[in-house]
Coordinates of C-alpha atoms (C1' of nucleotides) in Angstrom, one line a residue:
Chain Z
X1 CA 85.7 -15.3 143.4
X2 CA 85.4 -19.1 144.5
X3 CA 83.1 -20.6 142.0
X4 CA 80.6 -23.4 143.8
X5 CA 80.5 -26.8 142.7
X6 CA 78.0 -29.4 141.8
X7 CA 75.3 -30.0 144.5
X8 CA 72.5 -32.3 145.2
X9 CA 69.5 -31.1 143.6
X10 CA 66.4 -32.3 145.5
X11 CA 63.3 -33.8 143.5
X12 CA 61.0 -31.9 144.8
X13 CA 60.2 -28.0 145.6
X14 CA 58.0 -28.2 148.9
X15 CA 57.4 -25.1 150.5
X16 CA 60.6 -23.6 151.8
X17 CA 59.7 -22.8 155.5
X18 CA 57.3 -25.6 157.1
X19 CA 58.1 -23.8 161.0
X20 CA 57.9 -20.2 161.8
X21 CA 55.3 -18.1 163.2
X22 CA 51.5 -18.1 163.1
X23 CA 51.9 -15.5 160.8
X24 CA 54.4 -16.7 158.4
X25 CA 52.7 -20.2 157.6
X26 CA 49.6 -18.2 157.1
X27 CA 51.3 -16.4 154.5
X28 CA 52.9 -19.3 152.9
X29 CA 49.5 -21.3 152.8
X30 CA 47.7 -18.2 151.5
X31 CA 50.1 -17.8 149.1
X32 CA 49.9 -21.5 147.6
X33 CA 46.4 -21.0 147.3
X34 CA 46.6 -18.2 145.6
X35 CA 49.4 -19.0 142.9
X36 CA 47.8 -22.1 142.1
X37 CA 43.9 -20.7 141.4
X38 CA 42.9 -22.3 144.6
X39 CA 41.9 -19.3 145.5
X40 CA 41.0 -17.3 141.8
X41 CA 41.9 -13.8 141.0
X42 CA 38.4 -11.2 142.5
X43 CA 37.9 -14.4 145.6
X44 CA 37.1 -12.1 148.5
X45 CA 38.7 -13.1 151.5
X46 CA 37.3 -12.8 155.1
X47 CA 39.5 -12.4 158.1
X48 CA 37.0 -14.3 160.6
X49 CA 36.7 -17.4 158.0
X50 CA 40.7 -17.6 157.8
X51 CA 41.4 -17.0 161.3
X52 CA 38.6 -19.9 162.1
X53 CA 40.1 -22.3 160.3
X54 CA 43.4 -21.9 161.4
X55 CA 42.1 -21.5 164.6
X56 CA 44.4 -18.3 165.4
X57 CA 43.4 -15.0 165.8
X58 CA 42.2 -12.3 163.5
X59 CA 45.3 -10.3 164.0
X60 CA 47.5 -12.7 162.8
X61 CA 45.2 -12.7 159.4
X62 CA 45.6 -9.3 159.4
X63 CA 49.5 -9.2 159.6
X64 CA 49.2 -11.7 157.1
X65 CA 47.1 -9.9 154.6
X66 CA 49.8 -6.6 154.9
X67 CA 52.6 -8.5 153.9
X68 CA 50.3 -10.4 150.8
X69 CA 49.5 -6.6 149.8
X70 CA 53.0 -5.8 150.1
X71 CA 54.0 -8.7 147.8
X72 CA 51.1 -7.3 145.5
X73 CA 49.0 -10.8 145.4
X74 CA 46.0 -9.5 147.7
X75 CA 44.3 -6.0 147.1
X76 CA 43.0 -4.2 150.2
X77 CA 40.3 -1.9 150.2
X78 CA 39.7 0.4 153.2
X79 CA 36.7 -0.8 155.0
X80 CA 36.1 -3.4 152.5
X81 CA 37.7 -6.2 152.5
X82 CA 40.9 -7.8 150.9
X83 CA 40.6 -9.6 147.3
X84 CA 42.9 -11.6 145.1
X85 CA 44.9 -9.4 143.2
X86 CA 43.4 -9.5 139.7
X87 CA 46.4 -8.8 136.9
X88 CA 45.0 -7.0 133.4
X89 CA 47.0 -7.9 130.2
X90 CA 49.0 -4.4 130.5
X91 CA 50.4 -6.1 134.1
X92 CA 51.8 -8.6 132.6
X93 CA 53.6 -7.4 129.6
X94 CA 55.3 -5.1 132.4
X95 CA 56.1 -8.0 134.6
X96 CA 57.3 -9.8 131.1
X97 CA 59.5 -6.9 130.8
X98 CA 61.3 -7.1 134.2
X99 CA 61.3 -10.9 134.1
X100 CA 63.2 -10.9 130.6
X101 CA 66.3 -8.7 132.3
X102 CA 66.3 -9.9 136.0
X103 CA 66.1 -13.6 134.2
X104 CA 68.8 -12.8 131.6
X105 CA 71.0 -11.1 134.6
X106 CA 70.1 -14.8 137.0
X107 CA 71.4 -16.6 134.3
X108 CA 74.5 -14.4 133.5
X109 CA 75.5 -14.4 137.0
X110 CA 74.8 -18.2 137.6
X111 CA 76.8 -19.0 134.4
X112 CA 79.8 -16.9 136.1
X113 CA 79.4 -18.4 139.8
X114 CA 79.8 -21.9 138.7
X115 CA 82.0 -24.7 137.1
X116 CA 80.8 -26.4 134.0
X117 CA 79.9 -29.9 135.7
X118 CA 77.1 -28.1 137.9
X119 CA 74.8 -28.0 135.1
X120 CA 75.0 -31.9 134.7
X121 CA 72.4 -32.7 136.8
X122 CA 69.6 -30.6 134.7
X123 CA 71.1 -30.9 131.2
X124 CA 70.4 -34.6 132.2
X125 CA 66.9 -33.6 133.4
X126 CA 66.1 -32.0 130.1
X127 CA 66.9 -35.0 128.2
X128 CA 64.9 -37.2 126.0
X129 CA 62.7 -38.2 128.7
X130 CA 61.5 -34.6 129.4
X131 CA 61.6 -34.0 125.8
X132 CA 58.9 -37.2 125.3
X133 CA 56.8 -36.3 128.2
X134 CA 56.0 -32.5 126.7
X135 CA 56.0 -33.8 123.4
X136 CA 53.1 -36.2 125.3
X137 CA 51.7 -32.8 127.2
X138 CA 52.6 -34.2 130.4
X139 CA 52.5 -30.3 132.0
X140 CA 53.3 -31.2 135.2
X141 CA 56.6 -32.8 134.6
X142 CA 57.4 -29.9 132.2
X143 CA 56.6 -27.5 135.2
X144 CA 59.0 -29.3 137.5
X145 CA 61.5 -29.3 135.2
X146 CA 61.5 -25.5 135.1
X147 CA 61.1 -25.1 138.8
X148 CA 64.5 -27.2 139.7
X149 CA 66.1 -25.3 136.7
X150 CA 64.8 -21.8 138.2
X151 CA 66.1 -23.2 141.6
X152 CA 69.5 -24.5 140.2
X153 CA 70.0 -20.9 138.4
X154 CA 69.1 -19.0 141.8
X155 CA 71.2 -20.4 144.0
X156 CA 74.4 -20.6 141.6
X157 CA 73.7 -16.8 141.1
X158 CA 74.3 -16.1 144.7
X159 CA 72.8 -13.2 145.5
X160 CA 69.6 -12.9 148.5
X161 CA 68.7 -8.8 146.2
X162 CA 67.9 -11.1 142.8
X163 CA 66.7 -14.2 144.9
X164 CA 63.9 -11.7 146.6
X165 CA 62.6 -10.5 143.4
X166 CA 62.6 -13.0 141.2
X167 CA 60.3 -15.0 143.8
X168 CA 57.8 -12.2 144.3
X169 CA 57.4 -12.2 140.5
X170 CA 57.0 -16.2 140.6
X171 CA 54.2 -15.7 142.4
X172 CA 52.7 -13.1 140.2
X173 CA 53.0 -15.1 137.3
X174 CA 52.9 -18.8 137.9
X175 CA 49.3 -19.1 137.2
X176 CA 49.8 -17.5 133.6
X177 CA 52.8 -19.7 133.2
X178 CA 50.4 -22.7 133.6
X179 CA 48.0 -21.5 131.3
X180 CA 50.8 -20.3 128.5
X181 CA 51.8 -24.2 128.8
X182 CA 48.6 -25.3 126.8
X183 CA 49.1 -22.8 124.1
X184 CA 50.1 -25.8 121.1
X185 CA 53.7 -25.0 120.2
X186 CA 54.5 -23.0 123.4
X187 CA 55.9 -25.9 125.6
X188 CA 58.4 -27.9 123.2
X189 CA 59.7 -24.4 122.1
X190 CA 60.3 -23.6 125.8
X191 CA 61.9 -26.8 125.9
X192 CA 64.1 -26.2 123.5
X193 CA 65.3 -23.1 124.9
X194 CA 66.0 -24.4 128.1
X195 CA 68.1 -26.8 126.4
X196 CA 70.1 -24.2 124.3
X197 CA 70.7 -22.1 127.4
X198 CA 72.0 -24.9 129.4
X199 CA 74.2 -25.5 127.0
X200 CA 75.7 -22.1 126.7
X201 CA 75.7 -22.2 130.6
X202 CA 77.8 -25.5 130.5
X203 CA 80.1 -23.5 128.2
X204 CA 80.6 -21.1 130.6
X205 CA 79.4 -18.6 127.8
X206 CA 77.7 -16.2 130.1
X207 CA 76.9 -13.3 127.4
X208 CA 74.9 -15.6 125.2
X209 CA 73.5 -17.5 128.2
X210 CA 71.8 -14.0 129.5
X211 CA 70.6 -13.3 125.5
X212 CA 69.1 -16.8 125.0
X213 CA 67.3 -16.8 128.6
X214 CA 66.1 -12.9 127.5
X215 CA 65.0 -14.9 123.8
X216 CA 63.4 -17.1 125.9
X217 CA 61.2 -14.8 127.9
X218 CA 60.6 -12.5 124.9
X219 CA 58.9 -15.2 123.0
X220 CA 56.4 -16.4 125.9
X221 CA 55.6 -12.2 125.9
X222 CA 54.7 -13.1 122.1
X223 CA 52.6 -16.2 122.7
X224 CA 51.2 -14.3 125.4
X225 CA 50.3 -11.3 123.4
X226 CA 49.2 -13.5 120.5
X227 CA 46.8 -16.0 122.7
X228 CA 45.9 -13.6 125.6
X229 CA 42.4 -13.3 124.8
X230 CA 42.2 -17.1 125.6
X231 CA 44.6 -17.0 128.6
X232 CA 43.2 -13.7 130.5
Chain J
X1 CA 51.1 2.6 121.4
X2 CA 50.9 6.0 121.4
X3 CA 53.7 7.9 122.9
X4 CA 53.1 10.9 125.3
X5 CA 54.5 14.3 124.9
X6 CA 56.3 16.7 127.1
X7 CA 55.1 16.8 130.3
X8 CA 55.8 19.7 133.1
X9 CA 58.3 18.4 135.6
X10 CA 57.6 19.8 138.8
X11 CA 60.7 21.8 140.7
X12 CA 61.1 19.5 144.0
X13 CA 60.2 15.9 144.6
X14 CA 57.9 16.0 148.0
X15 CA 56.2 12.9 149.3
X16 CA 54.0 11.5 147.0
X17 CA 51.2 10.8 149.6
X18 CA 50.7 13.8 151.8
X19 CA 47.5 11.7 152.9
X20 CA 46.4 8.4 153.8
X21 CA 46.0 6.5 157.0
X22 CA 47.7 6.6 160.2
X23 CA 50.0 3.6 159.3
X24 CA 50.9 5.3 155.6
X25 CA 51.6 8.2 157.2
X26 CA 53.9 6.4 159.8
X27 CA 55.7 4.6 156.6
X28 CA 56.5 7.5 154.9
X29 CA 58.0 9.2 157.9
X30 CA 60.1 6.4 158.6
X31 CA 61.3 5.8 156.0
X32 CA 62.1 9.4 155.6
X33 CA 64.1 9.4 158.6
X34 CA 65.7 6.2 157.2
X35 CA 67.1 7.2 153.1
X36 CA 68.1 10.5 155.4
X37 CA 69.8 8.7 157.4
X38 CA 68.4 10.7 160.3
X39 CA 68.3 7.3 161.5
X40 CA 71.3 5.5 160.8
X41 CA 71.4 1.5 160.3
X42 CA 71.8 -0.1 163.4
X43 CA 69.5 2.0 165.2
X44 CA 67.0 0.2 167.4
X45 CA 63.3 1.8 167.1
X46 CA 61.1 1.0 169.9
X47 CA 57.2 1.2 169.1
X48 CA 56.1 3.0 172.4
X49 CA 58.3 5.7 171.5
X50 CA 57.0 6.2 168.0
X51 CA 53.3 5.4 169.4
X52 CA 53.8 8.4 171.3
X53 CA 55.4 10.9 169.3
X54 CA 52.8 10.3 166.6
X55 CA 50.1 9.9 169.3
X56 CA 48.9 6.6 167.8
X57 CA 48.4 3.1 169.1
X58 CA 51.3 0.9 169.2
X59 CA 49.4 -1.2 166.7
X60 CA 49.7 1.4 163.9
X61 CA 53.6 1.1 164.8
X62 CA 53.7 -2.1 164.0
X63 CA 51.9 -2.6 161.4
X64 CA 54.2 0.6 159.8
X65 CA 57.0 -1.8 160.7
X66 CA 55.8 -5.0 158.9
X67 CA 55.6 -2.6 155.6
X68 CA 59.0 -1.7 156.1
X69 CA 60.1 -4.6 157.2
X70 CA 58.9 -6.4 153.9
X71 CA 60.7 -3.6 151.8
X72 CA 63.7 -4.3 153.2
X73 CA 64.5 -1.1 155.0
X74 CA 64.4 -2.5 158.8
X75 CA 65.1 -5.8 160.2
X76 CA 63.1 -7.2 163.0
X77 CA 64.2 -10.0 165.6
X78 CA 61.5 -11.7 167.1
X79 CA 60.8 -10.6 170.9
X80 CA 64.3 -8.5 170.5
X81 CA 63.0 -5.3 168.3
X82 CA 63.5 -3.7 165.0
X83 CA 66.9 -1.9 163.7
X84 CA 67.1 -0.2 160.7
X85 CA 68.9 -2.4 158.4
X86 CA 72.6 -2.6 157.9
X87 CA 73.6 -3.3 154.9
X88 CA 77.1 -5.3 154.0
X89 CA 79.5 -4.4 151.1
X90 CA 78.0 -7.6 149.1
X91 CA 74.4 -6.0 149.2
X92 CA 75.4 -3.1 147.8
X93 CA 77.3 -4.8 145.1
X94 CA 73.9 -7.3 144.5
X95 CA 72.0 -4.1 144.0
X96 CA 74.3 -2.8 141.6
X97 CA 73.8 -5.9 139.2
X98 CA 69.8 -5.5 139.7
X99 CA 69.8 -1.5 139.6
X100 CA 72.2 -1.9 136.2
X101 CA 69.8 -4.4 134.6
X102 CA 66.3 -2.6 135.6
X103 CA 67.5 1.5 135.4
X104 CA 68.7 -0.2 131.7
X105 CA 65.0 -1.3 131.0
X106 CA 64.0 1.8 132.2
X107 CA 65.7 4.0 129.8
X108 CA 64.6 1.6 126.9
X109 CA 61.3 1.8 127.8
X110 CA 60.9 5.9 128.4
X111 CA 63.3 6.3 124.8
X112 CA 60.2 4.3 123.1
X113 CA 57.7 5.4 124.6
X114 CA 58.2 9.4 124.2
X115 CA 58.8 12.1 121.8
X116 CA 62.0 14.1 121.8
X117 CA 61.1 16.9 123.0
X118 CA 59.7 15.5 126.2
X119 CA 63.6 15.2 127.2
X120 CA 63.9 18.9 126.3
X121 CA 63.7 19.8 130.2
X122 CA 65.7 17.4 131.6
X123 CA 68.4 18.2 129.4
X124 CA 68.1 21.9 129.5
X125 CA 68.5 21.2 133.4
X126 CA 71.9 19.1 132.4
X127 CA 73.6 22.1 131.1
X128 CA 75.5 24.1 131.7
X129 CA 74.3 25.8 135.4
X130 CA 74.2 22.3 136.9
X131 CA 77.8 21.3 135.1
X132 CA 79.3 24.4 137.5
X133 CA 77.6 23.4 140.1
X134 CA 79.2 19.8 140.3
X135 CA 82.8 21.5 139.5
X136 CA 82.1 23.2 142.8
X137 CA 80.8 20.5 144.6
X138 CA 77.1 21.7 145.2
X139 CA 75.9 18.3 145.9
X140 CA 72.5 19.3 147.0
X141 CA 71.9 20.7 143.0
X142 CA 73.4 17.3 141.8
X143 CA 71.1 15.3 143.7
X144 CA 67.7 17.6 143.0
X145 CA 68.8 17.0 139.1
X146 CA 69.4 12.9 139.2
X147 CA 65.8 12.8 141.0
X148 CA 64.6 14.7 138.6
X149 CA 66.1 12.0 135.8
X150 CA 64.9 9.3 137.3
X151 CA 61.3 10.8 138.2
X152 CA 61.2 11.9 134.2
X153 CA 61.9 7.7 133.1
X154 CA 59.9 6.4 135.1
X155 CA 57.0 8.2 134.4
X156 CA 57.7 7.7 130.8
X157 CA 58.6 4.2 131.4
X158 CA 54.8 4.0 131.7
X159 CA 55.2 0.6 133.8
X160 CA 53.8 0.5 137.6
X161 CA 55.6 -3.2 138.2
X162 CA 59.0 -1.4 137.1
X163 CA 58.2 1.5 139.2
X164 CA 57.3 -0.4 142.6
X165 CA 60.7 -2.2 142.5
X166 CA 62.9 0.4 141.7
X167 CA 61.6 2.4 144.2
X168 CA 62.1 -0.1 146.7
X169 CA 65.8 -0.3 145.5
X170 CA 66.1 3.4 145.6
X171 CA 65.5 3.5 148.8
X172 CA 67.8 1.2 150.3
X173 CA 70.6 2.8 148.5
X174 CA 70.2 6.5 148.4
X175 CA 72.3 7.3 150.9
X176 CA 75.1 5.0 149.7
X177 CA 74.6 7.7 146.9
X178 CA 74.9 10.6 148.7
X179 CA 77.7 9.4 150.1
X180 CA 79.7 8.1 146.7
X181 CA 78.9 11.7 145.6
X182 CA 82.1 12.8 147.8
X183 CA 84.4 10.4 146.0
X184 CA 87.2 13.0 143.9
X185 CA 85.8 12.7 140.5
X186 CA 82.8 10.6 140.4
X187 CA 80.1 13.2 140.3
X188 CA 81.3 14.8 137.2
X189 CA 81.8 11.6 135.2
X190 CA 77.9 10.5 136.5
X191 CA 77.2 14.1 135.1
X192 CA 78.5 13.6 132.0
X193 CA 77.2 10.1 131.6
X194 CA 73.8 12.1 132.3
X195 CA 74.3 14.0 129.9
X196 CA 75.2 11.2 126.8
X197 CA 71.9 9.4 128.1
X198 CA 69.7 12.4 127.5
X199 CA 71.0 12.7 124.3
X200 CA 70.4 8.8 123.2
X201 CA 67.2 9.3 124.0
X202 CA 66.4 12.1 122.5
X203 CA 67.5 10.7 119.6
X204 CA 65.5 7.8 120.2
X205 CA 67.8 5.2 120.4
X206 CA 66.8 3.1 123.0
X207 CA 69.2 0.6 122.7
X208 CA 72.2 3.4 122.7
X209 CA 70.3 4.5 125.9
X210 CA 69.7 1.5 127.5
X211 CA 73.8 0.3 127.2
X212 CA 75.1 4.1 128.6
X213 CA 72.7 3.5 131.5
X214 CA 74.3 0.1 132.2
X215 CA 77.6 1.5 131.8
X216 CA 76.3 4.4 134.3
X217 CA 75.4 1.8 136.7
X218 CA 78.9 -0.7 136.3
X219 CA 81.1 2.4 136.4
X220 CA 79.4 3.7 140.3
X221 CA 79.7 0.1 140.9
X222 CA 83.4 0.6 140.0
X223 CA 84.1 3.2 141.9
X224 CA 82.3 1.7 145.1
X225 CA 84.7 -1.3 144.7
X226 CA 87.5 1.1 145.1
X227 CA 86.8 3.1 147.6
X228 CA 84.0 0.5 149.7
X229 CA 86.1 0.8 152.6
X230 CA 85.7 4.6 153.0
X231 CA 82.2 4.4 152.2
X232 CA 81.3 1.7 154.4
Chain K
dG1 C1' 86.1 -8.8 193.7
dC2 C1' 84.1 -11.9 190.4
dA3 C1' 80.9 -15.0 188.6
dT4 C1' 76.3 -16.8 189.1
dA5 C1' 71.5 -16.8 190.4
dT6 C1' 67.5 -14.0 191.2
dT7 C1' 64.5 -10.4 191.0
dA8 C1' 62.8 -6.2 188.7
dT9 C1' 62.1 -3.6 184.6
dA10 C1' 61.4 -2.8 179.9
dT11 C1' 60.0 -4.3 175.3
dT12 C1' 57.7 -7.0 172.1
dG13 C1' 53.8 -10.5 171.0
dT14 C1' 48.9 -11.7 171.2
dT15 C1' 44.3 -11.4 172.2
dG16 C1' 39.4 -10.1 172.7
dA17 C1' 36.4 -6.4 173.1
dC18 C1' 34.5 -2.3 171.1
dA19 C1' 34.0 1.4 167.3
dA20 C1' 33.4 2.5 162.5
dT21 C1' 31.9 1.3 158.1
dA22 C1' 29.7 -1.3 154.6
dT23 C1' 26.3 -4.8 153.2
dT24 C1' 22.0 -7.0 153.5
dA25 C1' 17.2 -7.3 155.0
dT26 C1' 12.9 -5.1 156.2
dT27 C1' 9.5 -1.9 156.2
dG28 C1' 6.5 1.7 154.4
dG29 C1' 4.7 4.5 150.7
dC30 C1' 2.8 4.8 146.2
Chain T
dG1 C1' 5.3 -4.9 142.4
dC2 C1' 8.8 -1.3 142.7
dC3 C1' 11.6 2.2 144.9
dA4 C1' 13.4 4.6 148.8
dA5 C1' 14.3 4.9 153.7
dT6 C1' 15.5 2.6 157.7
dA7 C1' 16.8 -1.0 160.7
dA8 C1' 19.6 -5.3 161.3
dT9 C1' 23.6 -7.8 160.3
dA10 C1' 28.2 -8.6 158.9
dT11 C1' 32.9 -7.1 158.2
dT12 C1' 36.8 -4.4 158.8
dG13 C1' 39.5 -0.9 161.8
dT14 C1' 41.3 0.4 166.3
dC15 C1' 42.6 0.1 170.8
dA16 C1' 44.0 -1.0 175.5
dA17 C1' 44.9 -4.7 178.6
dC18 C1' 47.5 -8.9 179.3
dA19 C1' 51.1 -12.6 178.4
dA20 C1' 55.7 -13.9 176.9
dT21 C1' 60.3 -12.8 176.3
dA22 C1' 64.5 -10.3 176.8
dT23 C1' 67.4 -6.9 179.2
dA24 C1' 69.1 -4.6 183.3
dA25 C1' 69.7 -4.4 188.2
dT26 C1' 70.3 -6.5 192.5
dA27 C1' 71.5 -10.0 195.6
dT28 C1' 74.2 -14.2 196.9
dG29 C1' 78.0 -17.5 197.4
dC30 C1' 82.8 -18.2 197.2

DNA sequence: GCATATTATATTGTTGACAATATTATTGGC
DNA sequence: GCCAATAATATTGTCAACAATATAATATGC
């Protein structure tokens, strides 16, 4: 079990696939409008606009669309038309659920797969600069703070099965994530955890690395249930 | 949260959609023909042929194989075809870690969200009859009774997101199931560990039930390790 | 006979046209 | 003016023909 060693995080996520097929950067630019309220949960969506503008043809929409439905971000009604997927409060406290173990078990894994000086680079990056910028509410720096640490996490934990899942619940719940940012309180506790769970990850304590990133996700599933009649 | 009572469990597990559209139905057969392994990975399927057995465009085809293709059950090169997919030795052990993480949250979430008695079926069915039955290797009766289990939590799980991806996981490894059913020994201790779930959670302890389904889930993945190269 | 080039065949990829269905607009009755 | 029935439009669903690519078969040079 050859553990993998400190690597170059880049500074910024773009989209992972910028060639491919007609289909696939239809997908992926669907997608981003969709995860980031570009295109708001009940938009209808019309297969002659999209394949206009993209200037392909309506199949490739349409292959597009199945594999959206498949990933559960589009809903398709027969004869209808296809709409952005709209989540109830009862979806996510079930996708809370499955985040809190498949998170925990990232973590664990990650924490396992690496040597301590891999985590340098993002216990750096949640230093006192991060730590002034949310304690200023600059969101966005907070938000790609989590991203690289999602990214550094996913790739020290190795495995394509997680990696799969965990993005197709990104998508779900990136929106929500946003919105759970501006609850008062929500991001410098966040924060915080990060920090603790690095730590423990550092340590190479991989038992209390999994329980502190399942703390982490359990108390956003609090603020959520306590705030969700302003976040839904 | 109110928690639901006992529920009749119905004998046999048949598809769950005997209706739908041309490409649903084409989904379900195939991927029949895949957990079966009527079709065993590797196998190339070519969309005239399956166009014309099922007397359906080729279009149906291949939309079926975009679904199936995003659940990870066939692999498709471009301009080359689609095989059913062939999994490696390190898949199966990456869907051990997620299966041990979300059949845990499973349990926990079926142990809150019932009564005891509703377990009063599934653990008459893990008596005694069924006990005999795995002594003298009738597989078939094994298998009927762990569908049965797992049809049981979920549907007291209560939680659609948890359902979608477990089923997805199900699929890809059933028959590395059936086939670590033959290993000397391991059916009766997967019995048995049946049996100390049931009782946890008819007891209520979720937490109890929630660590013997982990353990459930690292010991198969223990004997897989061991015997990987038989069963590969 | 063997390796390479070339043709022929089979298979997948893409498209535009047409059918089926739903939505909107129009008409007619009261 | 309001409601129902009907026609017109728009949108999705399906298909069969064609293009692009890969595979198999044949021919060619040495």
């Amino acid at each position: 079990m050859t553990k993998r060693n400190v690597t170059k995080l880049t500074t910024v996520a773009s989209n992972p696939k910028p060639t491919g097929s007609d289909t696939d950067r239809l997908v992926d630019e669907l997608r981003r409008r969709i995860v980031t309220n570009e295109m708001p949960p009940g938009s209808r969506i019309r297969e002659n606009e999209l394949a206009e503008e993209f200037g392909v043809s309506r199949s490739r929409v349409r292959d597009a669309f199945g594999i959206l439905e498949e990933r559960g971000l589009i809903e398709r009604i027969p004869n209808k038309g296809a709409v952005v997927m709209r989540l109830e409060a009862d979806s996510f406290l079930e996708l809370f659920d499955v985040r809190e173990v498949l998170e925990g078990l990232m973590v664990r894994l990650a924490t396992q797969n690496t040597e301590p000086e891999y985590w340098n680079d993002l216990i750096e990056l949640f230093g006192d600069d991060l730590e002034k910028a949310v304690s200023e509410n600059d969101f966005n720096a907070y938000m790609a703070a989590i991203a690289q640490f999602r990214k550094g996490c996913i790739e020290a934990a190795g495995s394509d099965t997680l990696r799969g899942l965990l993005d197709d619940i990104y998508d779900r719940v990136l929106s929500m994530t946003r919105r759970l940012m501006l609850v008062p309180g929500r991001a410098s506790e966040g924060f915080r955890q990060h920090q603790g769970i690095l730590q423990a990850m550092k340590e190479g304590d991989a038992e209390k690395a999994e329980g502190l990133k399942r703390d982490n996700i359990r108390s956003a599933r609090q603020w959520f249930l306590k705030y969700n009649d302003f976040l839904l």
